């Protein structure tokens, strides 16, 4: 299991408009090989968006990361920031995280 | 509900050693006012660690953030990076995120 943390400056849309515009993308992400879950993040005040993803392994994470970086760059996104992490499962369970 | 994303350079410990050393901290974090959950993140290869937190609201998030920043600085952590986000619940549910 591997965690992908993504954030980038975004002019929007945010909130309900984002939900509407990105629904098809969310449905396609749900079908990505190796994806366990994605938490969608957004901040209308600071003009940022991103996501926290959990993948089955580093191979499926990296395949998605390359595809997603190219897609976001095509959408005009700059200053994309990716971080790859392991989850510490034992500590996260103590702190009630339900996604592991 | 508000999301706090934290990451910083870390010399370790990682993995099982981190679990052992940080268990008391995780237990204290579980009791923080407003905390719904925390996902603990770590990367022994890049020398980074952090966490993704879900708080009930911005007030409890900010109170924790100030206290945690001071605590990490005392532990010698530098280049601490905090990001505050809303979760897009509808899109996250499409992508099977179980923590909202």
PDB file of C-alpha atoms in Angstrom, chain B:
ATOM      1  CA  UNK B   1     -14.915  19.255   8.581  1.00  0.00           C
ATOM      2  CA  UNK B   2     -11.420  20.463   7.637  1.00  0.00           C
ATOM      3  CA  UNK B   3      -8.332  18.635   6.366  1.00  0.00           C
ATOM      4  CA  UNK B   4      -4.806  19.454   7.577  1.00  0.00           C
ATOM      5  CA  UNK B   5      -1.949  18.184   5.390  1.00  0.00           C
ATOM      6  CA  UNK B   6       1.486  18.207   7.032  1.00  0.00           C
ATOM      7  CA  UNK B   7       4.907  17.128   5.752  1.00  0.00           C
ATOM      8  CA  UNK B   8       8.494  17.811   6.715  1.00  0.00           C
ATOM      9  CA  UNK B   9      12.020  16.451   6.309  1.00  0.00           C
ATOM     10  CA  UNK B  10      12.727  13.788   8.938  1.00  0.00           C
ATOM     11  CA  UNK B  11      15.818  11.761   9.807  1.00  0.00           C
ATOM     12  CA  UNK B  12      13.535   9.029  11.200  1.00  0.00           C
ATOM     13  CA  UNK B  13      12.787   6.794  12.953  1.00  0.00           C
ATOM     14  CA  UNK B  14      10.617   5.052  10.350  1.00  0.00           C
ATOM     15  CA  UNK B  15       8.559   1.889  10.232  1.00  0.00           C
ATOM     16  CA  UNK B  16       8.386  -0.333  13.312  1.00  0.00           C
ATOM     17  CA  UNK B  17      10.828   1.862  15.221  1.00  0.00           C
ATOM     18  CA  UNK B  18       8.657   4.913  14.490  1.00  0.00           C
ATOM     19  CA  UNK B  19       5.572   3.022  15.633  1.00  0.00           C
ATOM     20  CA  UNK B  20       7.231   2.171  18.926  1.00  0.00           C
ATOM     21  CA  UNK B  21       8.662   5.636  19.542  1.00  0.00           C
ATOM     22  CA  UNK B  22       5.505   7.539  18.533  1.00  0.00           C
ATOM     23  CA  UNK B  23       2.837   5.344  20.149  1.00  0.00           C
ATOM     24  CA  UNK B  24       2.393   7.680  23.119  1.00  0.00           C
ATOM     25  CA  UNK B  25       2.166  10.682  20.794  1.00  0.00           C
ATOM     26  CA  UNK B  26      -0.459   8.900  18.674  1.00  0.00           C
ATOM     27  CA  UNK B  27      -2.475   8.149  21.818  1.00  0.00           C
ATOM     28  CA  UNK B  28      -2.322  11.802  22.853  1.00  0.00           C
ATOM     29  CA  UNK B  29      -3.298  12.955  19.344  1.00  0.00           C
ATOM     30  CA  UNK B  30      -6.347  10.652  19.497  1.00  0.00           C
ATOM     31  CA  UNK B  31      -7.574  12.772  22.432  1.00  0.00           C
ATOM     32  CA  UNK B  32      -7.101  16.163  20.714  1.00  0.00           C
ATOM     33  CA  UNK B  33     -10.300  18.248  20.695  1.00  0.00           C
ATOM     34  CA  UNK B  34     -12.024  18.050  17.327  1.00  0.00           C
ATOM     35  CA  UNK B  35      -9.824  15.332  15.815  1.00  0.00           C
ATOM     36  CA  UNK B  36     -11.806  12.874  13.700  1.00  0.00           C
ATOM     37  CA  UNK B  37      -8.800  10.917  12.370  1.00  0.00           C
ATOM     38  CA  UNK B  38      -5.122  11.114  11.413  1.00  0.00           C
ATOM     39  CA  UNK B  39      -3.315   9.201   8.670  1.00  0.00           C
ATOM     40  CA  UNK B  40       0.394   8.921   9.578  1.00  0.00           C
ATOM     41  CA  UNK B  41       2.753   9.206   6.580  1.00  0.00           C
ATOM     42  CA  UNK B  42       6.467   8.425   6.304  1.00  0.00           C
ATOM     43  CA  UNK B  43       9.122   7.944   3.629  1.00  0.00           C
ATOM     44  CA  UNK B  44      12.422   6.437   4.769  1.00  0.00           C
ATOM     45  CA  UNK B  45      13.956   6.792   1.274  1.00  0.00           C
ATOM     46  CA  UNK B  46      13.378  10.521   0.834  1.00  0.00           C
ATOM     47  CA  UNK B  47      13.657  11.250   4.584  1.00  0.00           C
ATOM     48  CA  UNK B  48      10.210  12.733   5.040  1.00  0.00           C
ATOM     49  CA  UNK B  49       7.262  12.304   7.345  1.00  0.00           C
ATOM     50  CA  UNK B  50       3.920  13.941   8.009  1.00  0.00           C
ATOM     51  CA  UNK B  51       0.249  13.333   8.349  1.00  0.00           C
ATOM     52  CA  UNK B  52      -3.209  13.959   6.971  1.00  0.00           C
ATOM     53  CA  UNK B  53      -5.683  15.017   9.660  1.00  0.00           C
ATOM     54  CA  UNK B  54      -9.436  15.479   9.619  1.00  0.00           C
ATOM     55  CA  UNK B  55     -10.815  17.929  12.188  1.00  0.00           C
ATOM     56  CA  UNK B  56     -14.408  18.836  13.003  1.00  0.00           C
ATOM     57  CA  UNK B  57     -13.857  22.493  12.132  1.00  0.00           C
ATOM     58  CA  UNK B  58     -11.265  25.192  11.407  1.00  0.00           C
ATOM     59  CA  UNK B  59     -11.048  26.331  15.045  1.00  0.00           C
ATOM     60  CA  UNK B  60      -9.937  22.944  16.411  1.00  0.00           C
ATOM     61  CA  UNK B  61      -7.643  22.450  13.381  1.00  0.00           C
ATOM     62  CA  UNK B  62      -5.895  25.784  13.934  1.00  0.00           C
ATOM     63  CA  UNK B  63      -5.489  25.197  17.679  1.00  0.00           C
ATOM     64  CA  UNK B  64      -3.828  21.840  16.970  1.00  0.00           C
ATOM     65  CA  UNK B  65      -1.721  23.268  14.136  1.00  0.00           C
ATOM     66  CA  UNK B  66      -0.184  25.969  16.360  1.00  0.00           C
ATOM     67  CA  UNK B  67       0.549  23.535  19.173  1.00  0.00           C
ATOM     68  CA  UNK B  68       1.931  20.899  16.781  1.00  0.00           C
ATOM     69  CA  UNK B  69       4.153  23.387  14.925  1.00  0.00           C
ATOM     70  CA  UNK B  70       5.721  24.463  18.226  1.00  0.00           C
ATOM     71  CA  UNK B  71       6.174  20.826  19.282  1.00  0.00           C
ATOM     72  CA  UNK B  72       7.829  19.845  15.998  1.00  0.00           C
ATOM     73  CA  UNK B  73      10.116  22.884  16.086  1.00  0.00           C
ATOM     74  CA  UNK B  74      11.211  21.867  19.585  1.00  0.00           C
ATOM     75  CA  UNK B  75      11.975  18.396  18.183  1.00  0.00           C
ATOM     76  CA  UNK B  76      14.281  20.087  15.650  1.00  0.00           C
ATOM     77  CA  UNK B  77      11.970  19.859  12.632  1.00  0.00           C
ATOM     78  CA  UNK B  78      12.567  22.511   9.967  1.00  0.00           C
ATOM     79  CA  UNK B  79      10.820  23.293   6.652  1.00  0.00           C
ATOM     80  CA  UNK B  80       7.497  22.267   8.086  1.00  0.00           C
ATOM     81  CA  UNK B  81       4.759  22.506   5.456  1.00  0.00           C
ATOM     82  CA  UNK B  82       1.097  22.877   6.409  1.00  0.00           C
ATOM     83  CA  UNK B  83      -1.834  22.985   3.988  1.00  0.00           C
ATOM     84  CA  UNK B  84      -5.452  23.408   5.002  1.00  0.00           C
ATOM     85  CA  UNK B  85      -8.174  22.024   2.743  1.00  0.00           C
ATOM     86  CA  UNK B  86     -11.838  21.303   2.522  1.00  0.00           C
ATOM     87  CA  UNK B  87     -12.675  17.769   1.498  1.00  0.00           C
ATOM     88  CA  UNK B  88     -14.866  17.435  -1.565  1.00  0.00           C
ATOM     89  CA  UNK B  89     -17.125  14.812  -0.042  1.00  0.00           C
ATOM     90  CA  UNK B  90     -19.144  13.902  -3.151  1.00  0.00           C
ATOM     91  CA  UNK B  91     -16.066  13.299  -5.347  1.00  0.00           C
ATOM     92  CA  UNK B  92     -14.264  11.428  -2.536  1.00  0.00           C
ATOM     93  CA  UNK B  93     -17.251   9.120  -2.118  1.00  0.00           C
ATOM     94  CA  UNK B  94     -17.171   8.297  -5.846  1.00  0.00           C
ATOM     95  CA  UNK B  95     -13.524   7.332  -5.300  1.00  0.00           C
ATOM     96  CA  UNK B  96     -14.332   5.108  -2.278  1.00  0.00           C
ATOM     97  CA  UNK B  97     -12.685   7.239   0.422  1.00  0.00           C
ATOM     98  CA  UNK B  98     -14.084   5.810   3.687  1.00  0.00           C
ATOM     99  CA  UNK B  99     -13.169   8.638   6.096  1.00  0.00           C
ATOM    100  CA  UNK B 100     -15.892  11.248   5.413  1.00  0.00           C
TER     101      UNK B 100
END
